[in-house]
PDB file of C-alpha atoms in Angstrom:
ATOM      1  CA  UNK Z  77     -15.669 -35.163 -62.624  1.00  0.00           C
ATOM      2  CA  UNK Z  78     -12.855 -34.984 -60.137  1.00  0.00           C
ATOM      3  CA  UNK Z  79     -12.982 -34.344 -56.422  1.00  0.00           C
ATOM      4  CA  UNK Z  80     -10.266 -33.553 -53.946  1.00  0.00           C
ATOM      5  CA  UNK Z  81     -10.242 -34.030 -50.207  1.00  0.00           C
ATOM      6  CA  UNK Z  82      -7.486 -32.943 -47.851  1.00  0.00           C
ATOM      7  CA  UNK Z  83      -6.958 -33.051 -44.140  1.00  0.00           C
ATOM      8  CA  UNK Z  84      -5.995 -29.352 -44.229  1.00  0.00           C
ATOM      9  CA  UNK Z  85      -2.893 -27.424 -43.315  1.00  0.00           C
ATOM     10  CA  UNK Z  86       0.241 -26.726 -45.344  1.00  0.00           C
ATOM     11  CA  UNK Z  87       2.101 -29.713 -43.987  1.00  0.00           C
ATOM     12  CA  UNK Z  88      -0.488 -32.160 -45.256  1.00  0.00           C
ATOM     13  CA  UNK Z  89      -1.390 -30.346 -48.455  1.00  0.00           C
ATOM     14  CA  UNK Z  90      -2.309 -32.922 -51.108  1.00  0.00           C
ATOM     15  CA  UNK Z  91      -2.388 -35.800 -48.648  1.00  0.00           C
ATOM     16  CA  UNK Z  92      -6.112 -36.359 -49.265  1.00  0.00           C
ATOM     17  CA  UNK Z  93      -7.612 -38.558 -51.906  1.00  0.00           C
ATOM     18  CA  UNK Z  94      -7.963 -37.222 -55.447  1.00  0.00           C
ATOM     19  CA  UNK Z  95     -10.661 -39.040 -57.395  1.00  0.00           C
ATOM     20  CA  UNK Z  96     -11.142 -39.113 -61.154  1.00  0.00           C
ATOM     21  CA  UNK Z  97     -14.370 -40.637 -62.457  1.00  0.00           C
ATOM     22  CA  UNK Z  98     -14.264 -42.659 -65.681  1.00  0.00           C
ATOM     23  CA  UNK Z  99     -17.416 -43.178 -67.748  1.00  0.00           C
ATOM     24  CA  UNK Z 100     -16.677 -46.806 -68.576  1.00  0.00           C
ATOM     25  CA  UNK Z 101     -16.549 -50.162 -66.776  1.00  0.00           C
ATOM     26  CA  UNK Z 102     -12.842 -50.679 -67.439  1.00  0.00           C
ATOM     27  CA  UNK Z 103      -9.825 -49.188 -69.177  1.00  0.00           C
ATOM     28  CA  UNK Z 104      -7.871 -50.871 -71.955  1.00  0.00           C
ATOM     29  CA  UNK Z 105      -4.182 -51.569 -71.596  1.00  0.00           C
ATOM     30  CA  UNK Z 106      -3.426 -48.899 -74.192  1.00  0.00           C
ATOM     31  CA  UNK Z 107      -5.549 -46.386 -72.271  1.00  0.00           C
ATOM     32  CA  UNK Z 108      -3.828 -47.123 -68.959  1.00  0.00           C
ATOM     33  CA  UNK Z 109      -0.472 -46.750 -70.682  1.00  0.00           C
ATOM     34  CA  UNK Z 110      -1.429 -43.371 -72.167  1.00  0.00           C
ATOM     35  CA  UNK Z 111      -2.721 -42.091 -68.820  1.00  0.00           C
ATOM     36  CA  UNK Z 112       0.405 -43.197 -66.948  1.00  0.00           C
ATOM     37  CA  UNK Z 113       2.649 -41.687 -69.634  1.00  0.00           C
ATOM     38  CA  UNK Z 114       0.843 -38.348 -69.392  1.00  0.00           C
ATOM     39  CA  UNK Z 115       1.049 -38.359 -65.588  1.00  0.00           C
ATOM     40  CA  UNK Z 116       4.717 -39.312 -65.729  1.00  0.00           C
ATOM     41  CA  UNK Z 117       5.417 -36.412 -68.088  1.00  0.00           C
ATOM     42  CA  UNK Z 118       3.436 -34.078 -65.829  1.00  0.00           C
ATOM     43  CA  UNK Z 119       5.404 -35.137 -62.743  1.00  0.00           C
ATOM     44  CA  UNK Z 120       8.739 -34.676 -64.513  1.00  0.00           C
ATOM     45  CA  UNK Z 121       7.793 -31.262 -65.882  1.00  0.00           C
ATOM     46  CA  UNK Z 122       6.124 -29.878 -62.753  1.00  0.00           C
ATOM     47  CA  UNK Z 123       9.134 -30.868 -60.659  1.00  0.00           C
ATOM     48  CA  UNK Z 124      11.590 -29.296 -63.125  1.00  0.00           C
ATOM     49  CA  UNK Z 125      13.176 -32.547 -64.310  1.00  0.00           C
ATOM     50  CA  UNK Z 126      12.533 -31.885 -68.018  1.00  0.00           C
ATOM     51  CA  UNK Z 127      12.710 -28.501 -69.797  1.00  0.00           C
ATOM     52  CA  UNK Z 128       9.313 -28.724 -71.536  1.00  0.00           C
ATOM     53  CA  UNK Z 129       6.220 -30.917 -71.595  1.00  0.00           C
ATOM     54  CA  UNK Z 130       6.970 -34.487 -72.624  1.00  0.00           C
ATOM     55  CA  UNK Z 131       5.170 -34.386 -75.988  1.00  0.00           C
ATOM     56  CA  UNK Z 132       7.097 -31.293 -77.082  1.00  0.00           C
ATOM     57  CA  UNK Z 133      10.330 -32.828 -75.847  1.00  0.00           C
ATOM     58  CA  UNK Z 134       9.727 -36.008 -77.856  1.00  0.00           C
ATOM     59  CA  UNK Z 135       8.787 -34.066 -80.999  1.00  0.00           C
ATOM     60  CA  UNK Z 136      11.816 -31.805 -80.699  1.00  0.00           C
ATOM     61  CA  UNK Z 137      14.189 -34.742 -80.245  1.00  0.00           C
ATOM     62  CA  UNK Z 138      12.676 -36.592 -83.223  1.00  0.00           C
ATOM     63  CA  UNK Z 139      13.059 -33.495 -85.417  1.00  0.00           C
ATOM     64  CA  UNK Z 140      16.689 -33.092 -84.351  1.00  0.00           C
ATOM     65  CA  UNK Z 141      17.514 -36.705 -85.225  1.00  0.00           C
ATOM     66  CA  UNK Z 142      15.793 -36.397 -88.590  1.00  0.00           C
ATOM     67  CA  UNK Z 143      17.709 -33.205 -89.320  1.00  0.00           C
ATOM     68  CA  UNK Z 144      20.964 -34.894 -88.349  1.00  0.00           C
ATOM     69  CA  UNK Z 145      20.202 -37.797 -90.683  1.00  0.00           C
ATOM     70  CA  UNK Z 146      19.530 -35.397 -93.556  1.00  0.00           C
ATOM     71  CA  UNK Z 147      22.782 -33.565 -92.847  1.00  0.00           C
ATOM     72  CA  UNK Z 148      24.792 -36.782 -92.962  1.00  0.00           C
ATOM     73  CA  UNK Z 149      25.087 -36.292 -96.728  1.00  0.00           C
ATOM     74  CA  UNK Z 150      26.209 -32.694 -97.365  1.00  0.00           C
ATOM     75  CA  UNK Z 151      25.111 -30.834-100.484  1.00  0.00           C
ATOM     76  CA  UNK Z 152      27.366 -31.239-103.510  1.00  0.00           C
ATOM     77  CA  UNK Z 153      28.318 -27.586-103.827  1.00  0.00           C
ATOM     78  CA  UNK Z 154      28.081 -24.772-101.315  1.00  0.00           C
ATOM     79  CA  UNK Z 155      29.477 -21.272-101.216  1.00  0.00           C
ATOM     80  CA  UNK Z 156      32.105 -20.793 -98.486  1.00  0.00           C
ATOM     81  CA  UNK Z 157      29.688 -18.699 -96.410  1.00  0.00           C
ATOM     82  CA  UNK Z 158      26.930 -21.292 -96.783  1.00  0.00           C
ATOM     83  CA  UNK Z 159      29.372 -24.072 -95.936  1.00  0.00           C
ATOM     84  CA  UNK Z 160      30.259 -22.333 -92.671  1.00  0.00           C
ATOM     85  CA  UNK Z 161      26.572 -21.955 -91.800  1.00  0.00           C
ATOM     86  CA  UNK Z 162      26.021 -25.602 -92.666  1.00  0.00           C
ATOM     87  CA  UNK Z 163      28.893 -26.779 -90.449  1.00  0.00           C
ATOM     88  CA  UNK Z 164      27.777 -24.515 -87.575  1.00  0.00           C
ATOM     89  CA  UNK Z 165      24.222 -25.838 -87.723  1.00  0.00           C
ATOM     90  CA  UNK Z 166      25.467 -29.412 -87.860  1.00  0.00           C
ATOM     91  CA  UNK Z 167      27.537 -28.884 -84.709  1.00  0.00           C
ATOM     92  CA  UNK Z 168      24.544 -27.300 -82.964  1.00  0.00           C
ATOM     93  CA  UNK Z 169      22.264 -30.195 -83.842  1.00  0.00           C
ATOM     94  CA  UNK Z 170      24.840 -32.776 -82.763  1.00  0.00           C
ATOM     95  CA  UNK Z 171      25.378 -30.951 -79.457  1.00  0.00           C
ATOM     96  CA  UNK Z 172      21.651 -30.706 -78.691  1.00  0.00           C
ATOM     97  CA  UNK Z 173      21.146 -34.388 -79.473  1.00  0.00           C
ATOM     98  CA  UNK Z 174      24.046 -35.300 -77.187  1.00  0.00           C
ATOM     99  CA  UNK Z 175      22.588 -33.238 -74.303  1.00  0.00           C
ATOM    100  CA  UNK Z 176      19.195 -34.929 -74.627  1.00  0.00           C
ATOM    101  CA  UNK Z 177      20.270 -38.465 -75.567  1.00  0.00           C
ATOM    102  CA  UNK Z 178      20.578 -39.935 -72.076  1.00  0.00           C
ATOM    103  CA  UNK Z 179      17.312 -38.373 -70.885  1.00  0.00           C
ATOM    104  CA  UNK Z 180      15.329 -39.470 -73.934  1.00  0.00           C
ATOM    105  CA  UNK Z 181      16.799 -42.970 -73.840  1.00  0.00           C
ATOM    106  CA  UNK Z 182      15.810 -43.248 -70.173  1.00  0.00           C
ATOM    107  CA  UNK Z 183      12.241 -42.151 -70.890  1.00  0.00           C
ATOM    108  CA  UNK Z 184      11.913 -44.468 -73.883  1.00  0.00           C
ATOM    109  CA  UNK Z 185      13.347 -47.484 -72.048  1.00  0.00           C
ATOM    110  CA  UNK Z 186      11.109 -47.023 -69.004  1.00  0.00           C
ATOM    111  CA  UNK Z 187       7.964 -46.548 -71.092  1.00  0.00           C
ATOM    112  CA  UNK Z 188       8.795 -49.601 -73.221  1.00  0.00           C
ATOM    113  CA  UNK Z 189       9.197 -51.665 -70.034  1.00  0.00           C
ATOM    114  CA  UNK Z 190       5.823 -50.404 -68.799  1.00  0.00           C
ATOM    115  CA  UNK Z 191       4.167 -51.375 -72.083  1.00  0.00           C
ATOM    116  CA  UNK Z 192       5.597 -54.873 -71.856  1.00  0.00           C
ATOM    117  CA  UNK Z 193       4.488 -55.239 -68.247  1.00  0.00           C
ATOM    118  CA  UNK Z 194       0.923 -54.129 -69.018  1.00  0.00           C
ATOM    119  CA  UNK Z 195       0.785 -56.589 -71.909  1.00  0.00           C
ATOM    120  CA  UNK Z 196       1.842 -59.454 -69.638  1.00  0.00           C
ATOM    121  CA  UNK Z 197      -0.534 -58.981 -66.705  1.00  0.00           C
ATOM    122  CA  UNK Z 198      -4.257 -59.718 -66.525  1.00  0.00           C
ATOM    123  CA  UNK Z 199      -4.928 -56.923 -64.053  1.00  0.00           C
ATOM    124  CA  UNK Z 200      -3.181 -54.076 -62.319  1.00  0.00           C
ATOM    125  CA  UNK Z 201      -3.960 -52.541 -58.932  1.00  0.00           C
ATOM    126  CA  UNK Z 202      -1.988 -49.355 -59.184  1.00  0.00           C
ATOM    127  CA  UNK Z 203       1.039 -47.340 -60.264  1.00  0.00           C
ATOM    128  CA  UNK Z 204       3.540 -45.395 -58.167  1.00  0.00           C
ATOM    129  CA  UNK Z 205       5.681 -42.566 -59.540  1.00  0.00           C
ATOM    130  CA  UNK Z 206       8.460 -41.697 -57.103  1.00  0.00           C
ATOM    131  CA  UNK Z 207      10.917 -38.808 -57.391  1.00  0.00           C
ATOM    132  CA  UNK Z 208      14.112 -38.778 -55.378  1.00  0.00           C
ATOM    133  CA  UNK Z 209      17.622 -40.062 -54.988  1.00  0.00           C
ATOM    134  CA  UNK Z 210      16.381 -43.417 -53.686  1.00  0.00           C
ATOM    135  CA  UNK Z 211      13.163 -45.314 -53.005  1.00  0.00           C
ATOM    136  CA  UNK Z 212      13.839 -45.286 -49.264  1.00  0.00           C
ATOM    137  CA  UNK Z 213      14.127 -41.496 -49.038  1.00  0.00           C
ATOM    138  CA  UNK Z 214      12.042 -40.047 -51.867  1.00  0.00           C
ATOM    139  CA  UNK Z 215      11.189 -36.397 -52.356  1.00  0.00           C
ATOM    140  CA  UNK Z 216       7.726 -36.884 -53.855  1.00  0.00           C
ATOM    141  CA  UNK Z 217       5.401 -39.877 -54.208  1.00  0.00           C
ATOM    142  CA  UNK Z 218       2.376 -40.196 -56.500  1.00  0.00           C
ATOM    143  CA  UNK Z 219       0.270 -43.263 -55.669  1.00  0.00           C
ATOM    144  CA  UNK Z 220      -2.304 -43.994 -58.395  1.00  0.00           C
ATOM    145  CA  UNK Z 221      -4.962 -46.673 -57.953  1.00  0.00           C
ATOM    146  CA  UNK Z 222      -7.161 -48.030 -60.758  1.00  0.00           C
ATOM    147  CA  UNK Z 223     -10.526 -49.112 -59.354  1.00  0.00           C
ATOM    148  CA  UNK Z 224     -11.191 -51.741 -62.023  1.00  0.00           C
ATOM    149  CA  UNK Z 225      -7.858 -52.890 -63.320  1.00  0.00           C
ATOM    150  CA  UNK Z 226      -8.813 -56.027 -65.238  1.00  0.00           C
ATOM    151  CA  UNK Z 227      -7.794 -55.998 -68.896  1.00  0.00           C
ATOM    152  CA  UNK Z 228      -9.306 -57.471 -72.045  1.00  0.00           C
ATOM    153  CA  UNK Z 229      -7.230 -59.271 -74.663  1.00  0.00           C
ATOM    154  CA  UNK Z 230      -6.027 -56.068 -76.334  1.00  0.00           C
ATOM    155  CA  UNK Z 231      -2.424 -54.910 -76.050  1.00  0.00           C
ATOM    156  CA  UNK Z 232      -0.877 -51.500 -75.358  1.00  0.00           C
ATOM    157  CA  UNK Z 233      -0.021 -50.947 -79.037  1.00  0.00           C
ATOM    158  CA  UNK Z 234      -3.194 -52.342 -80.622  1.00  0.00           C
ATOM    159  CA  UNK Z 235      -5.305 -49.207 -80.298  1.00  0.00           C
ATOM    160  CA  UNK Z 236      -4.758 -45.565 -81.143  1.00  0.00           C
ATOM    161  CA  UNK Z 237      -5.071 -43.097 -78.297  1.00  0.00           C
ATOM    162  CA  UNK Z 238      -8.775 -42.841 -77.502  1.00  0.00           C
ATOM    163  CA  UNK Z 239     -10.754 -39.753 -76.527  1.00  0.00           C
ATOM    164  CA  UNK Z 240     -11.442 -41.488 -73.214  1.00  0.00           C
ATOM    165  CA  UNK Z 241      -7.720 -41.829 -72.434  1.00  0.00           C
ATOM    166  CA  UNK Z 242      -7.128 -38.188 -73.351  1.00  0.00           C
ATOM    167  CA  UNK Z 243     -10.074 -37.042 -71.237  1.00  0.00           C
ATOM    168  CA  UNK Z 244      -9.022 -39.057 -68.184  1.00  0.00           C
ATOM    169  CA  UNK Z 245      -5.446 -37.799 -68.510  1.00  0.00           C
ATOM    170  CA  UNK Z 246      -6.574 -34.172 -68.598  1.00  0.00           C
ATOM    171  CA  UNK Z 247      -8.894 -34.690 -65.622  1.00  0.00           C
ATOM    172  CA  UNK Z 248      -6.146 -36.412 -63.649  1.00  0.00           C
ATOM    173  CA  UNK Z 249      -3.624 -33.645 -64.313  1.00  0.00           C
ATOM    174  CA  UNK Z 250      -6.117 -30.900 -63.469  1.00  0.00           C
ATOM    175  CA  UNK Z 251      -7.026 -32.695 -60.257  1.00  0.00           C
ATOM    176  CA  UNK Z 252      -3.375 -33.005 -59.212  1.00  0.00           C
ATOM    177  CA  UNK Z 253      -2.741 -29.339 -59.943  1.00  0.00           C
ATOM    178  CA  UNK Z 254      -5.809 -28.393 -57.894  1.00  0.00           C
ATOM    179  CA  UNK Z 255      -4.427 -30.570 -55.092  1.00  0.00           C
ATOM    180  CA  UNK Z 256      -1.142 -28.652 -55.061  1.00  0.00           C
ATOM    181  CA  UNK Z 257       1.044 -30.997 -57.093  1.00  0.00           C
ATOM    182  CA  UNK Z 258       4.247 -29.256 -58.094  1.00  0.00           C
ATOM    183  CA  UNK Z 259       3.762 -26.334 -55.684  1.00  0.00           C
ATOM    184  CA  UNK Z 260       6.778 -27.604 -53.750  1.00  0.00           C
ATOM    185  CA  UNK Z 261       9.631 -28.872 -55.845  1.00  0.00           C
ATOM    186  CA  UNK Z 262      13.303 -29.728 -55.971  1.00  0.00           C
ATOM    187  CA  UNK Z 263      15.561 -27.449 -57.999  1.00  0.00           C
ATOM    188  CA  UNK Z 264      18.210 -30.030 -58.861  1.00  0.00           C
ATOM    189  CA  UNK Z 265      18.183 -33.114 -61.098  1.00  0.00           C
ATOM    190  CA  UNK Z 266      16.962 -36.317 -59.505  1.00  0.00           C
ATOM    191  CA  UNK Z 267      15.553 -39.721 -60.486  1.00  0.00           C
ATOM    192  CA  UNK Z 268      12.051 -40.929 -61.263  1.00  0.00           C
ATOM    193  CA  UNK Z 269      11.205 -44.488 -60.196  1.00  0.00           C
ATOM    194  CA  UNK Z 270       8.234 -46.468 -61.517  1.00  0.00           C
ATOM    195  CA  UNK Z 271       6.461 -49.228 -59.592  1.00  0.00           C
ATOM    196  CA  UNK Z 272       3.382 -51.260 -60.498  1.00  0.00           C
ATOM    197  CA  UNK Z 273       1.123 -53.059 -58.011  1.00  0.00           C
ATOM    198  CA  UNK Z 274       0.026 -56.494 -59.194  1.00  0.00           C
ATOM    199  CA  UNK Z 275      -0.797 -59.946 -57.808  1.00  0.00           C
ATOM    200  CA  UNK Z 276       2.372 -61.494 -56.422  1.00  0.00           C
ATOM    201  CA  UNK Z 277       1.792 -64.709 -58.401  1.00  0.00           C
ATOM    202  CA  UNK Z 278       2.246 -62.962 -61.744  1.00  0.00           C
ATOM    203  CA  UNK Z 279       5.480 -63.307 -63.664  1.00  0.00           C
ATOM    204  CA  UNK Z 280       6.335 -59.827 -64.812  1.00  0.00           C
ATOM    205  CA  UNK Z 281       9.100 -59.226 -67.389  1.00  0.00           C
ATOM    206  CA  UNK Z 282      12.684 -59.130 -66.153  1.00  0.00           C
ATOM    207  CA  UNK Z 283      12.535 -55.338 -66.272  1.00  0.00           C
ATOM    208  CA  UNK Z 284      10.441 -55.476 -63.060  1.00  0.00           C
ATOM    209  CA  UNK Z 285      11.616 -56.833 -59.724  1.00  0.00           C
ATOM    210  CA  UNK Z 286       9.394 -57.616 -56.699  1.00  0.00           C
ATOM    211  CA  UNK Z 287       9.656 -55.200 -53.766  1.00  0.00           C
ATOM    212  CA  UNK Z 288       8.361 -57.120 -50.757  1.00  0.00           C
ATOM    213  CA  UNK Z 289       7.701 -55.212 -47.537  1.00  0.00           C
ATOM    214  CA  UNK Z 290       8.505 -51.985 -49.326  1.00  0.00           C
ATOM    215  CA  UNK Z 291       8.792 -48.943 -47.042  1.00  0.00           C
ATOM    216  CA  UNK Z 292       9.938 -45.372 -47.389  1.00  0.00           C
ATOM    217  CA  UNK Z 293      10.420 -42.420 -45.052  1.00  0.00           C
ATOM    218  CA  UNK Z 294       7.305 -41.468 -43.079  1.00  0.00           C
ATOM    219  CA  UNK Z 295       8.270 -37.829 -43.532  1.00  0.00           C
ATOM    220  CA  UNK Z 296       7.060 -38.011 -47.132  1.00  0.00           C
ATOM    221  CA  UNK Z 297       3.345 -37.288 -47.632  1.00  0.00           C
ATOM    222  CA  UNK Z 298       2.245 -39.122 -50.802  1.00  0.00           C
ATOM    223  CA  UNK Z 299      -0.348 -37.784 -53.212  1.00  0.00           C
ATOM    224  CA  UNK Z 300      -3.077 -40.367 -53.765  1.00  0.00           C
ATOM    225  CA  UNK Z 301      -5.182 -40.616 -56.879  1.00  0.00           C
ATOM    226  CA  UNK Z 302      -8.023 -43.047 -57.513  1.00  0.00           C
ATOM    227  CA  UNK Z 303      -9.105 -43.555 -61.124  1.00  0.00           C
ATOM    228  CA  UNK Z 304     -12.594 -44.927 -60.569  1.00  0.00           C
ATOM    229  CA  UNK Z 305     -14.252 -46.814 -63.391  1.00  0.00           C
ATOM    230  CA  UNK Z 306     -18.048 -47.002 -63.504  1.00  0.00           C
ATOM    231  CA  UNK Z 307     -18.437 -50.633 -62.481  1.00  0.00           C
ATOM    232  CA  UNK Z 308     -20.975 -51.909 -59.957  1.00  0.00           C
ATOM    233  CA  UNK Z 309     -19.004 -55.106 -59.442  1.00  0.00           C
ATOM    234  CA  UNK Z 310     -15.907 -53.295 -58.239  1.00  0.00           C
ATOM    235  CA  UNK Z 311     -16.112 -50.689 -55.490  1.00  0.00           C
ATOM    236  CA  UNK Z 312     -13.332 -48.681 -53.948  1.00  0.00           C
ATOM    237  CA  UNK Z 313     -12.966 -46.704 -50.793  1.00  0.00           C
ATOM    238  CA  UNK Z 314     -10.159 -44.887 -49.107  1.00  0.00           C
ATOM    239  CA  UNK Z 315      -8.683 -48.125 -47.789  1.00  0.00           C
ATOM    240  CA  UNK Z 316      -7.968 -49.279 -51.356  1.00  0.00           C
ATOM    241  CA  UNK Z 317      -6.017 -46.094 -51.900  1.00  0.00           C
ATOM    242  CA  UNK Z 318      -3.834 -46.557 -48.823  1.00  0.00           C
ATOM    243  CA  UNK Z 319      -0.268 -45.416 -49.145  1.00  0.00           C
ATOM    244  CA  UNK Z 320       2.596 -47.646 -50.164  1.00  0.00           C
ATOM    245  CA  UNK Z 321       3.465 -47.864 -46.489  1.00  0.00           C
ATOM    246  CA  UNK Z 322       0.339 -49.950 -45.895  1.00  0.00           C
ATOM    247  CA  UNK Z 323       0.424 -51.964 -49.117  1.00  0.00           C
ATOM    248  CA  UNK Z 324      -0.078 -55.670 -48.518  1.00  0.00           C
ATOM    249  CA  UNK Z 325       2.804 -57.924 -49.422  1.00  0.00           C
ATOM    250  CA  UNK Z 326       3.088 -61.591 -50.227  1.00  0.00           C
ATOM    251  CA  UNK Z 327       4.417 -64.168 -47.800  1.00  0.00           C
ATOM    252  CA  UNK Z 328       4.414 -67.939 -47.590  1.00  0.00           C
ATOM    253  CA  UNK Z 329       0.813 -68.002 -46.344  1.00  0.00           C
ATOM    254  CA  UNK Z 330      -0.654 -65.381 -48.670  1.00  0.00           C
ATOM    255  CA  UNK Z 331      -3.411 -66.155 -51.134  1.00  0.00           C
ATOM    256  CA  UNK Z 332      -3.065 -65.748 -54.921  1.00  0.00           C
ATOM    257  CA  UNK Z 333      -5.114 -62.560 -54.729  1.00  0.00           C
ATOM    258  CA  UNK Z 334      -2.500 -60.755 -52.616  1.00  0.00           C
ATOM    259  CA  UNK Z 335      -0.653 -57.952 -54.348  1.00  0.00           C
ATOM    260  CA  UNK Z 336       2.823 -56.461 -54.035  1.00  0.00           C
ATOM    261  CA  UNK Z 337       4.820 -53.701 -55.652  1.00  0.00           C
ATOM    262  CA  UNK Z 338       7.130 -54.478 -58.564  1.00  0.00           C
ATOM    263  CA  UNK Z 339       9.863 -51.950 -59.296  1.00  0.00           C
ATOM    264  CA  UNK Z 340      10.985 -51.156 -62.830  1.00  0.00           C
ATOM    265  CA  UNK Z 341      14.757 -51.492 -62.912  1.00  0.00           C
ATOM    266  CA  UNK Z 342      14.974 -48.552 -65.313  1.00  0.00           C
ATOM    267  CA  UNK Z 343      14.853 -44.981 -64.003  1.00  0.00           C
ATOM    268  CA  UNK Z 344      14.695 -41.541 -65.580  1.00  0.00           C
ATOM    269  CA  UNK Z 345      17.435 -39.136 -64.588  1.00  0.00           C
ATOM    270  CA  UNK Z 346      16.224 -35.535 -64.805  1.00  0.00           C
ATOM    271  CA  UNK Z 347      18.113 -32.588 -66.231  1.00  0.00           C
ATOM    272  CA  UNK Z 348      19.077 -29.450 -64.291  1.00  0.00           C
ATOM    273  CA  UNK Z 349      16.001 -27.237 -63.971  1.00  0.00           C
ATOM    274  CA  UNK Z 350      17.560 -24.410 -65.969  1.00  0.00           C
ATOM    275  CA  UNK Z 351      18.099 -26.658 -68.992  1.00  0.00           C
ATOM    276  CA  UNK Z 352      16.156 -25.631 -72.073  1.00  0.00           C
ATOM    277  CA  UNK Z 353      15.603 -27.002 -75.547  1.00  0.00           C
ATOM    278  CA  UNK Z 354      17.615 -24.119 -76.935  1.00  0.00           C
ATOM    279  CA  UNK Z 355      20.599 -25.013 -74.739  1.00  0.00           C
TER     280      UNK Z 355
END
């Protein structure tokens, strides 16, 4: 079940809280990773930063690399006409790989950093996906809170994708679409930034840097999502899904339970919106 609330009006469309109910007390690290990956792919695709959905893009790139590997050793004998076709196809494959290499490397590096971060922390408060030229002046902000973010001993790679993770991902994407996500977009390539909200006492991997007193332009209306696990010992309300502007930060007098945002130093640079897999 997902519900959407908004304060009304075009200028504040999507500014209300989007809630996604989860029929479990907590999510595994691998499940959180899958959900974030799906939302990240949705944000990139809906805002025209990738030419197709992320899964198709990954499959296409893998197939191209496999084809290139197979073509590294040419057949022993080919007719002149077949040799020309072979050389033309090889150039096409090499060109398509080159066009996608930087994008796919950026996606892979960022997701690997997220996996490592999730494996290192005992709990996570939330995730922020930010599109724009800089964190200070973003174009779009997606602020995702997990209502019961404590993890068990399992890692992000120890479990196959569960039906629960797939279900929550679909609900989350449908809820964002219903809330107007992607209705306004940017036609040029830009960057996607990833931040995680964790206790300030945690030592995240070097791929993540603390962002104390983080602020961005008040002109940007973030889209809030609360993934609410079915746990009586952990309750959330709208205050827990406050925007990044109001996120609490650590200082010399803060308690170990205080949380701050940590920014992944890796970003994903989108492609021009007219780019296609056939290009």
